Amino acid sequence: NKPTFFLLILLASMTVAADDAQLAELAAAIKTWGRELGFQQVGIADIDLSTHEARLLDWLAGGFHGEMDYMARHGLKRGRPAELLPGTVRAIAARMDYLPPAAATSWSVLNQPELGYVSRYALGRDYHKVLRQRLQRLAERIAAAIGPFGYRVFTDSAPVLEKALAEKAGLGWIGKHSNLLDRRTGSWFFLGEIYVDLPLPADRSTGTHCGRCTACLEICPTQAIVAPYRVDARRCISYHTIELRGPIPQEFRRAVGNRIYGCDDCQLVCPWNRFAQPSGEPDFRVRHGLDAPRLIELFGWDEAKFLRRTEGSAIRRIGHERWLRNIAVALGNAPRSVAVVVALQGRMAHPSALVREHVAWALTEQASKPVDTSGL
């Protein structure tokens, strides 16, 4: 007795249904395992990034990436995961909250010009190390359950459209300030991905929820958010203090204020961040008092001390020279005092022309202000 044509179709459909059920079960397990590893949310995205790729190309064509040549270096691979890792059909996207508990209130630091403001994401251990290790463990947990499969782990470490994939995976939406937002936790979180060759069921995006709010555009000290969802890095303080290798443009130095590594203003003012909760991750706790450090003390660090104090931190990537550059600008913006002037004069003969130029600017700024007798 041979099976009929219709029976063969039925058997095939049953096999497909069984496979789909197994993949759905695996997807649910991956999300559970991710939470057990310290991620607050895990989602799964398909890899059609054509819309986001078009926006990226338009942004690059406008020169908004400044000197971040790596944004254009890999051709179209950033928006085409299967070209970066052949065989990729899905991306597992994960987020991990980082807002450090017990850190000094951001606005209080920004309002005290004798202190230096470090972006809250950089107060603890380098997130690249933390997320990469956790994602690798998640991939290994998947392999232990199903056997070997094709994958690669990413944490801001390759040409990957992280926010676009996270948005497609249902982890939130890209806000007008270009950060990913979630209605339950705001935007104080890191993202990481695992490209996989498993046809897992993809999650749905959440839709956008910025509405008519323009708080982030209005608060930006340098008006770097030139339009909703469009940031001109050439005007951005985070770009100037972290990515830019040369001099900070003079037109933006006063706006830098006391921000010595990054800028969080657009996140601080976002209404959705009222729901943000401090991270329970020990690696993201404040190190070396950098949540409210005194500028003069930081400016006195030699390179050896800088390297010791920033070991395992994202701050180390800018190096001692740019660290001094940034702090010199902040000291120039501080109220005039003898202590500030003396600290700056101590770096006038620094071997780096970059440091000397910013010190000279800061001294000129100090000389133009009335003396602050309260001292710093």
XYZ file of N, CA and C in Angstrom, residues 15-255:
723
model
N 5.455 17.549 9.879
C 6.884 17.695 10.188
C 7.255 19.155 10.334
N 6.754 19.996 9.404
C 7.019 21.438 9.478
C 6.448 22.014 10.763
N 5.225 21.594 11.115
C 4.599 22.088 12.336
C 5.395 21.679 13.559
N 5.918 20.446 13.539
C 6.731 19.977 14.659
C 8.008 20.796 14.773
N 8.644 21.070 13.612
C 9.861 21.883 13.608
C 9.571 23.288 14.136
N 8.476 23.879 13.689
C 8.099 25.213 14.146
C 7.874 25.232 15.657
N 7.233 24.196 16.154
C 6.974 24.121 17.587
C 8.284 24.006 18.362
N 9.217 23.229 17.844
C 10.512 23.081 18.506
C 11.289 24.393 18.505
N 11.234 25.107 17.380
C 11.921 26.397 17.298
C 11.302 27.415 18.235
N 9.980 27.404 18.350
C 9.306 28.313 19.278
C 9.689 27.984 20.715
N 9.784 26.697 21.007
C 10.193 26.267 22.350
C 11.625 26.698 22.635
N 12.484 26.561 21.638
C 13.881 26.974 21.794
C 13.972 28.486 22.005
N 13.193 29.254 21.239
C 13.211 30.715 21.381
C 12.804 31.124 22.795
N 11.783 30.481 23.330
C 11.343 30.786 24.699
C 12.431 30.429 25.701
N 13.113 29.312 25.466
C 14.188 28.899 26.370
C 15.351 29.881 26.319
N 15.686 30.356 25.125
C 16.787 31.323 24.971
C 16.514 32.575 25.798
N 15.283 33.041 25.777
C 14.929 34.234 26.546
C 15.048 33.979 28.039
N 14.672 32.781 28.473
C 14.815 32.425 29.885
C 16.285 32.341 30.271
N 17.079 31.682 29.450
C 18.509 31.562 29.737
C 19.179 32.944 29.755
N 18.735 33.821 28.862
C 19.293 35.168 28.834
C 19.037 35.914 30.134
N 17.821 35.812 30.639
C 17.504 36.476 31.912
C 18.327 35.877 33.050
N 18.547 34.576 33.010
C 19.357 33.935 34.048
C 20.801 34.414 34.012
N 21.249 34.865 32.851
C 22.617 35.368 32.702
C 22.734 36.856 32.992
N 21.638 37.497 33.375
C 21.699 38.900 33.767
C 21.162 39.891 32.772
N 20.653 39.423 31.640
C 20.023 40.331 30.687
C 18.596 40.614 31.143
N 18.165 41.861 30.994
C 16.806 42.208 31.387
C 15.784 41.818 30.325
N 16.217 41.702 29.085
C 15.298 41.327 28.020
C 16.083 40.740 26.852
N 15.502 39.739 26.216
C 16.083 39.123 25.027
C 14.983 39.005 23.983
N 15.304 39.345 22.749
C 14.344 39.228 21.658
C 15.023 38.665 20.425
N 14.223 38.330 19.431
C 14.751 37.722 18.211
C 14.269 38.530 17.012
N 15.206 38.873 16.144
C 14.891 39.708 14.977
C 15.215 38.986 13.684
N 14.402 39.252 12.659
C 14.815 38.828 11.322
C 15.900 39.795 10.860
N 16.490 39.545 9.726
C 17.664 40.330 9.339
C 17.404 41.244 8.139
N 16.151 41.564 7.890
C 15.837 42.518 6.825
C 15.979 43.932 7.383
N 17.098 44.558 7.078
C 17.388 45.900 7.586
C 17.419 46.925 6.459
N 16.698 46.661 5.401
C 16.751 47.520 4.216
C 16.352 48.961 4.529
N 15.313 49.141 5.332
C 14.884 50.501 5.680
C 15.950 51.220 6.476
N 16.521 50.535 7.444
C 17.561 51.140 8.278
C 18.843 51.366 7.478
N 19.125 50.483 6.542
C 20.304 50.658 5.692
C 20.189 51.942 4.875
N 19.019 52.203 4.337
C 18.807 53.419 3.552
C 19.035 54.662 4.407
N 18.566 54.616 5.652
C 18.769 55.764 6.557
C 20.242 55.939 6.875
N 20.944 54.834 7.089
C 22.373 54.905 7.369
C 23.129 55.525 6.207
N 22.838 55.078 4.996
C 23.526 55.606 3.825
C 23.263 57.095 3.653
N 22.058 57.524 3.938
C 21.720 58.940 3.854
C 22.480 59.736 4.905
N 22.589 59.166 6.115
C 23.324 59.816 7.217
C 24.799 59.940 6.868
N 25.374 58.888 6.313
C 26.777 58.920 5.921
C 27.004 59.917 4.791
N 26.086 59.960 3.849
C 26.225 60.883 2.720
C 26.221 62.328 3.188
N 25.528 62.596 4.308
C 25.493 63.941 4.857
C 26.713 64.294 5.682
N 27.615 63.324 5.857
C 28.838 63.575 6.620
C 28.622 63.661 8.114
N 27.466 63.203 8.585
C 27.137 63.341 10.004
C 27.979 62.442 10.913
N 28.740 61.516 10.341
C 29.574 60.625 11.146
C 30.914 61.250 11.502
N 31.208 62.427 10.945
C 32.460 63.097 11.279
C 33.669 62.253 10.916
N 34.566 62.041 11.893
C 35.784 61.266 11.660
C 35.614 59.785 11.983
N 34.391 59.356 12.237
C 34.154 57.935 12.535
C 34.093 57.143 11.235
N 35.266 57.020 10.603
C 35.340 56.370 9.295
C 34.872 54.922 9.345
N 34.972 54.302 10.513
C 34.570 52.897 10.619
C 33.086 52.696 10.323
N 32.301 53.768 10.411
C 30.875 53.652 10.111
C 30.632 53.339 8.630
N 31.592 53.685 7.783
C 31.432 53.454 6.348
C 32.445 52.451 5.802
N 33.289 51.936 6.668
C 34.434 51.152 6.215
C 34.068 49.792 5.626
N 32.969 49.203 6.063
C 32.661 47.826 5.687
C 31.568 47.721 4.625
N 31.431 48.758 3.830
C 30.444 48.719 2.766
C 29.037 48.551 3.310
N 28.312 47.583 2.779
C 26.924 47.385 3.171
C 26.744 46.273 4.207
N 27.849 45.742 4.722
C 27.747 44.645 5.679
C 27.006 45.044 6.954
N 27.094 46.314 7.316
C 26.451 46.758 8.552
C 24.941 46.515 8.501
N 24.351 46.685 7.349
C 22.911 46.494 7.227
C 22.517 45.152 6.632
N 23.512 44.288 6.409
C 23.242 42.992 5.794
C 23.973 41.898 6.576
N 23.373 41.440 7.656
C 24.030 40.473 8.541
C 24.564 39.232 7.843
N 23.851 38.738 6.837
C 24.292 37.519 6.161
C 25.561 37.731 5.347
N 25.884 38.990 5.029
C 27.141 39.266 4.342
C 28.292 39.344 5.336
N 27.995 39.755 6.539
C 29.021 39.790 7.581
C 29.309 38.385 8.086
N 28.267 37.600 8.308
C 28.411 36.211 8.742
C 27.519 35.341 7.872
N 28.076 34.751 6.823
C 27.275 33.922 5.920
C 26.486 32.845 6.675
N 25.252 32.673 6.269
C 24.398 31.690 6.907
C 23.468 32.272 7.948
N 23.701 33.527 8.321
C 22.863 34.160 9.339
C 21.434 34.357 8.837
N 20.465 33.952 9.651
C 19.060 34.178 9.301
C 18.303 34.911 10.408
N 18.873 34.949 11.599
C 18.246 35.651 12.720
C 19.323 36.313 13.582
N 18.894 37.309 14.356
C 19.767 37.929 15.349
C 19.067 37.865 16.699
N 19.758 37.310 17.673
C 19.270 37.340 19.054
C 19.787 38.649 19.656
N 18.882 39.519 20.071
C 19.258 40.817 20.637
C 18.976 40.815 22.133
N 19.889 41.370 22.891
C 19.742 41.383 24.350
C 20.078 42.761 24.898
N 19.420 43.130 25.976
C 19.743 44.391 26.646
C 20.056 44.124 28.103
N 20.969 44.952 28.627
C 21.365 44.860 30.025
C 21.396 46.260 30.623
N 20.612 46.493 31.659
C 20.546 47.802 32.304
C 21.891 48.131 32.950
N 22.279 49.429 32.921
C 23.578 49.788 33.477
C 23.555 50.937 34.474
N 22.433 51.576 34.695
C 22.422 52.743 35.570
C 22.980 52.354 36.928
N 24.132 52.906 37.325
C 24.781 52.430 38.548
C 24.049 52.873 39.813
N 23.868 51.959 40.754
C 23.223 52.327 42.016
C 24.171 53.183 42.856
N 23.605 54.033 43.672
C 24.370 54.858 44.620
C 25.285 55.876 43.948
N 25.135 56.106 42.654
C 25.941 57.127 41.978
C 25.400 58.510 42.302
N 26.276 59.499 42.293
C 25.852 60.879 42.511
C 24.830 61.269 41.451
N 23.848 62.052 41.831
C 22.818 62.483 40.895
C 23.457 63.256 39.737
N 23.101 62.885 38.528
C 23.743 63.475 37.350
C 23.627 64.986 37.314
N 22.418 65.516 37.532
C 22.239 66.965 37.452
C 23.033 67.690 38.532
N 23.190 67.063 39.698
C 23.951 67.717 40.763
C 25.415 67.860 40.362
N 25.949 66.859 39.649
C 27.335 66.944 39.186
C 27.458 67.984 38.076
N 26.530 67.970 37.145
C 26.575 68.933 36.045
C 26.446 70.365 36.544
N 25.796 70.539 37.661
C 25.603 71.889 38.213
C 26.713 72.322 39.165
N 27.738 71.484 39.322
C 28.887 71.857 40.150
C 30.118 71.886 39.249
N 30.489 73.055 38.742
C 31.549 73.143 37.736
C 32.929 72.730 38.212
N 33.115 72.550 39.516
C 34.408 72.081 40.005
C 34.541 70.559 39.867
N 33.418 69.905 39.544
C 33.411 68.461 39.367
C 33.412 68.100 37.879
N 33.807 66.882 37.584
C 33.796 66.410 36.212
C 32.660 65.424 36.007
N 31.986 65.539 34.884
C 30.881 64.624 34.596
C 31.337 63.544 33.629
N 31.166 62.294 34.050
C 31.457 61.125 33.227
C 30.139 60.454 32.889
N 29.925 60.182 31.611
C 28.694 59.510 31.203
C 28.469 58.278 32.060
N 27.233 58.091 32.499
C 26.930 57.049 33.474
C 27.277 55.646 32.985
N 27.323 55.448 31.679
C 27.626 54.105 31.180
C 29.074 53.710 31.444
N 29.947 54.695 31.679
C 31.377 54.433 31.801
C 31.873 54.431 33.242
N 30.969 54.434 34.201
C 31.389 54.504 35.598
C 31.858 53.160 36.147
N 31.445 52.080 35.532
C 31.826 50.755 36.002
C 32.757 50.057 35.033
N 32.675 48.745 35.011
C 33.515 47.949 34.131
C 33.098 48.144 32.678
N 34.050 48.031 31.784
C 33.802 48.175 30.350
C 32.700 47.204 29.914
N 31.625 47.768 29.380
C 30.483 46.935 29.013
C 30.806 45.929 27.917
N 31.794 46.239 27.071
C 32.168 45.295 26.022
C 32.540 43.945 26.629
N 33.324 43.995 27.701
C 33.789 42.765 28.351
C 32.623 42.025 28.991
N 31.763 42.767 29.690
C 30.664 42.144 30.428
C 29.684 41.468 29.475
N 29.198 42.211 28.489
C 28.172 41.663 27.597
C 28.724 40.562 26.702
N 29.943 40.746 26.227
C 30.495 39.726 25.336
C 30.596 38.376 26.038
N 31.039 38.391 27.280
C 31.152 37.135 28.028
C 29.789 36.497 28.273
N 28.799 37.319 28.608
C 27.461 36.777 28.871
C 26.828 36.233 27.591
N 27.008 36.946 26.488
C 26.452 36.478 25.221
C 27.114 35.177 24.782
N 28.420 35.070 25.009
C 29.117 33.844 24.672
C 28.577 32.680 25.503
N 28.329 32.936 26.767
C 27.768 31.889 27.617
C 26.358 31.495 27.159
N 25.595 32.476 26.693
C 24.261 32.174 26.169
C 24.365 31.298 24.918
N 25.294 31.637 24.029
C 25.482 30.834 22.815
C 25.899 29.410 23.177
N 26.766 29.281 24.168
C 27.210 27.951 24.591
C 26.058 27.169 25.228
N 25.174 27.880 25.909
C 24.016 27.210 26.503
C 23.083 26.682 25.409
N 22.943 27.450 24.335
C 22.126 26.999 23.202
C 22.754 25.760 22.569
N 24.072 25.807 22.376
C 24.773 24.673 21.768
C 24.655 23.420 22.631
N 24.678 23.611 23.941
C 24.546 22.462 24.836
C 23.179 21.813 24.697
N 22.180 22.608 24.328
C 20.815 22.089 24.210
C 20.533 21.473 22.853
N 21.096 22.022 21.780
C 20.732 21.557 20.429
C 21.897 21.014 19.628
N 23.125 21.158 20.143
C 24.283 20.747 19.379
C 24.908 21.931 18.654
N 25.994 21.719 17.942
C 26.690 22.815 17.257
C 25.777 23.551 16.270
N 25.961 24.865 16.195
C 25.234 25.685 15.224
C 26.102 26.879 14.877
N 25.762 27.578 13.800
C 26.552 28.723 13.383
C 26.143 29.981 14.130
N 27.125 30.675 14.703
C 26.805 31.905 15.421
C 28.047 32.786 15.549
N 27.810 34.031 15.909
C 28.879 34.968 16.263
C 28.305 36.000 17.206
N 29.086 36.331 18.224
C 28.668 37.270 19.273
C 29.187 38.668 18.960
N 28.340 39.683 19.196
C 28.730 41.080 18.966
C 28.323 41.960 20.143
N 29.203 42.880 20.495
C 28.867 43.914 21.469
C 29.555 45.197 21.030
N 28.910 45.939 20.151
C 29.498 47.182 19.664
C 30.910 46.927 19.140
N 31.097 45.777 18.498
C 32.445 45.337 18.156
C 32.630 45.001 16.682
N 31.641 45.285 15.855
C 31.703 44.956 14.431
C 30.654 45.800 13.717
N 30.666 45.783 12.373
C 29.659 46.565 11.640
C 28.261 45.949 11.774
N 27.591 46.305 12.857
C 26.270 45.777 13.176
C 25.331 46.940 13.494
N 24.136 46.933 12.934
C 23.126 47.944 13.259
C 22.388 47.489 14.517
N 23.049 47.703 15.663
C 22.548 47.157 16.924
C 21.160 47.670 17.291
N 20.972 48.965 17.212
C 19.680 49.522 17.622
C 18.561 49.099 16.676
N 18.880 48.993 15.404
C 17.870 48.552 14.444
C 17.440 47.114 14.727
N 18.397 46.246 15.003
C 18.074 44.853 15.304
C 17.301 44.753 16.615
N 17.702 45.534 17.613
C 16.999 45.509 18.892
C 15.569 46.004 18.728
N 15.379 47.011 17.889
C 14.040 47.517 17.629
C 13.181 46.437 16.971
N 13.747 45.749 15.977
C 13.001 44.690 15.304
C 12.713 43.521 16.240
N 13.591 43.324 17.236
C 13.422 42.217 18.175
C 12.449 42.547 19.305
N 11.871 43.754 19.264
C 10.886 44.116 20.266
C 11.453 44.635 21.563
N 12.736 45.044 21.561
C 13.354 45.538 22.787
C 13.069 47.020 23.023
N 12.418 47.667 22.086
C 12.118 49.080 22.224
C 12.050 49.742 20.863
N 12.158 51.064 20.854
C 12.149 51.803 19.592
C 13.260 52.839 19.617
N 13.720 53.211 18.443
C 14.760 54.234 18.340
C 14.103 55.595 18.506
N 14.503 56.307 19.564
C 13.902 57.595 19.880
C 14.455 58.724 19.032
N 13.926 59.908 19.263
C 14.345 61.074 18.476
C 15.801 61.444 18.725
N 16.363 60.991 19.845
C 17.772 61.257 20.139
C 18.679 60.162 19.583
N 18.096 59.170 18.921
C 18.765 58.044 18.256
C 19.119 56.910 19.210
N 18.792 57.032 20.498
C 18.992 55.928 21.433
C 17.771 55.021 21.431
N 17.959 53.778 21.826
C 16.830 52.868 21.935
C 16.096 53.128 23.240
N 14.774 53.134 23.174
C 13.925 53.409 24.331
C 12.965 52.263 24.589
N 12.736 52.017 25.868
C 11.744 51.027 26.272
C 10.804 51.695 27.272
N 9.507 51.471 27.128
C 8.527 52.143 27.980
C 8.660 51.745 29.447
N 9.231 50.583 29.713
C 9.320 50.114 31.091
C 10.613 50.503 31.783
N 11.651 50.847 30.990
C 12.951 51.083 31.617
C 13.708 52.267 31.046
N 13.155 52.966 30.060
C 13.855 54.118 29.494
C 14.949 53.707 28.531
N 16.141 54.300 28.703
C 17.216 54.054 27.731
C 18.558 53.725 28.360
N 18.601 53.569 29.677
C 19.887 53.320 30.338
C 20.242 51.833 30.258
N 20.545 51.355 29.065
C 20.933 49.954 28.932
C 21.870 49.763 27.754
N 22.627 48.667 27.824
C 23.533 48.270 26.757
C 22.843 47.238 25.868
N 23.368 47.108 24.650
C 22.837 46.134 23.706
C 23.932 45.175 23.244
N 23.527 43.957 22.951
C 24.438 42.965 22.387
C 23.656 42.026 21.502
N 24.349 41.328 20.610
C 23.670 40.471 19.648
C 24.417 39.159 19.449
N 23.664 38.166 19.032
C 24.240 36.914 18.541
C 23.621 36.648 17.172
N 24.437 36.656 16.134
C 23.963 36.252 14.814
C 23.910 34.723 14.791
N 22.799 34.159 14.324
C 22.646 32.711 14.325
C 22.094 32.220 12.992
N 22.340 30.951 12.719
C 21.801 30.335 11.502
C 20.552 29.509 11.799
N 19.901 29.828 12.913
C 18.696 29.117 13.329
C 17.458 29.924 12.929
N 16.513 29.343 12.215
C 15.314 30.082 11.786
C 14.283 30.232 12.908
N 14.704 30.863 13.974
C 13.829 31.055 15.131
C 12.670 31.989 14.788
N 11.546 31.862 15.465
C 10.442 32.802 15.223
C 10.836 34.204 15.671
N 10.639 35.179 14.796
C 11.028 36.553 15.092
C 9.956 37.263 15.911
N 10.404 38.139 16.797
C 9.477 38.932 17.603
C 9.007 40.152 16.824
N 7.978 40.798 17.343
C 7.436 41.995 16.706
C 7.999 43.250 17.358
N 8.157 44.285 16.558
C 8.602 45.564 17.106
C 7.476 46.186 17.931
N 7.853 47.103 18.807
C 6.877 47.698 19.727
C 6.189 48.931 19.169
N 6.713 49.486 18.080
C 6.196 50.769 17.601
C 6.875 51.900 18.339
N 6.759 53.110 17.831
C 7.405 54.274 18.450
C 6.454 54.967 19.422
N 7.035 55.550 20.459
C 6.218 56.186 21.493
C 6.813 57.518 21.958
N 7.476 58.226 21.071
C 7.995 59.549 21.420
C 6.901 60.618 21.308
N 5.905 60.363 20.482
C 4.833 61.339 20.318
C 5.354 62.680 19.848
N 4.815 63.743 20.435
C 5.215 65.101 20.049
C 6.349 65.645 20.900
N 6.860 64.839 21.814
C 7.922 65.291 22.717
C 9.188 65.646 21.939
N 9.790 66.772 22.277
C 11.053 67.199 21.673
C 12.063 67.602 22.750
N 11.889 67.058 23.944
C 12.751 67.439 25.066
C 14.223 67.199 24.771
N 14.533 66.077 24.110
C 15.939 65.764 23.839
C 16.545 66.752 22.845
N 15.778 67.180 21.862
C 16.290 68.157 20.900
C 16.564 69.490 21.583
N 15.694 69.856 22.495
C 15.795 71.170 23.135
C 16.920 71.234 24.171
N 17.225 70.110 24.838
C 18.210 70.137 25.915
C 19.638 70.032 25.410
N 19.837 69.483 24.213
C 21.191 69.223 23.731
C 22.042 70.498 23.774
N 23.156 70.489 24.499
C 23.964 71.706 24.670
C 24.511 72.286 23.375
N 24.688 71.429 22.361
C 25.273 71.893 21.102
C 24.321 71.768 19.919
N 23.041 71.484 20.219
C 22.042 71.274 19.161
C 22.514 70.228 18.150
N 23.069 69.125 18.679
C 23.567 68.061 17.816
C 22.441 67.237 17.209
N 21.262 67.234 17.855
C 20.117 66.526 17.288
C 19.464 67.501 16.317
N 19.915 67.452 15.081
C 19.553 68.478 14.108
C 18.129 68.316 13.588
N 17.540 67.155 13.813
C 16.150 66.871 13.451
C 15.761 65.616 14.209
N 14.481 65.393 14.402
C 14.097 64.155 15.075
C 14.719 62.934 14.402
N 15.353 62.091 15.209
C 15.973 60.844 14.756
C 17.257 61.062 13.961
N 17.808 62.264 13.980
C 19.034 62.537 13.223
C 20.021 63.322 14.088
N 21.162 62.695 14.361
C 22.198 63.317 15.175
C 23.413 63.623 14.305
N 23.882 64.847 14.391
C 25.109 65.241 13.698
C 26.255 65.060 14.687
N 27.018 63.981 14.514
C 28.101 63.686 15.459
C 29.106 64.820 15.543
N 29.257 65.578 14.492
C 30.238 66.670 14.480
C 29.906 67.760 15.481
N 28.678 67.751 16.001
C 28.267 68.727 17.007
C 28.107 68.092 18.395
N 28.249 66.794 18.477
C 27.904 66.054 19.694
C 29.055 66.035 20.702
N 28.754 66.311 21.955
C 29.773 66.323 23.002
C 30.354 64.937 23.233
N 29.528 63.905 23.141
C 30.059 62.546 23.291
C 31.095 62.272 22.200
N 30.806 62.692 20.997
C 31.763 62.522 19.895
C 33.040 63.307 20.165
N 32.885 64.544 20.589
C 34.053 65.405 20.824
C 34.949 64.862 21.926
N 34.367 64.335 22.980
C 35.157 63.919 24.142
C 35.615 62.465 24.080
N 35.068 61.681 23.152
C 35.418 60.263 23.085
C 35.992 59.882 21.721
N 35.274 60.170 20.667
C 35.662 59.708 19.338
C 36.695 60.598 18.654
N 36.573 61.891 18.826
C 37.436 62.852 18.136
C 38.866 62.773 18.668
N 39.813 62.627 17.779
C 41.210 62.500 18.193
C 41.940 63.843 18.247
N 41.472 64.780 17.494
C 42.143 66.072 17.442
C 41.541 67.085 18.394
N 41.728 68.366 18.110
C 41.200 69.411 18.981
C 39.684 69.446 18.992
N 39.114 69.729 20.138
C 37.674 69.976 20.226
C 37.416 71.340 19.587
N 36.519 71.427 18.619
C 36.280 72.726 17.969
C 35.966 73.820 18.990
N 36.584 74.967 18.813
C 36.415 76.043 19.790
C 34.964 76.487 19.930
N 34.206 76.389 18.847
C 32.817 76.848 18.914
C 31.975 76.029 19.889
N 32.454 74.835 20.264
C 31.673 73.973 21.155
C 32.266 73.864 22.556
N 33.430 74.431 22.794
C 34.122 74.189 24.064
C 33.356 74.714 25.268
N 32.783 75.873 25.172
C 32.022 76.387 26.311
C 30.793 75.523 26.583
N 30.179 75.021 25.535
C 28.992 74.174 25.703
C 29.337 72.843 26.352
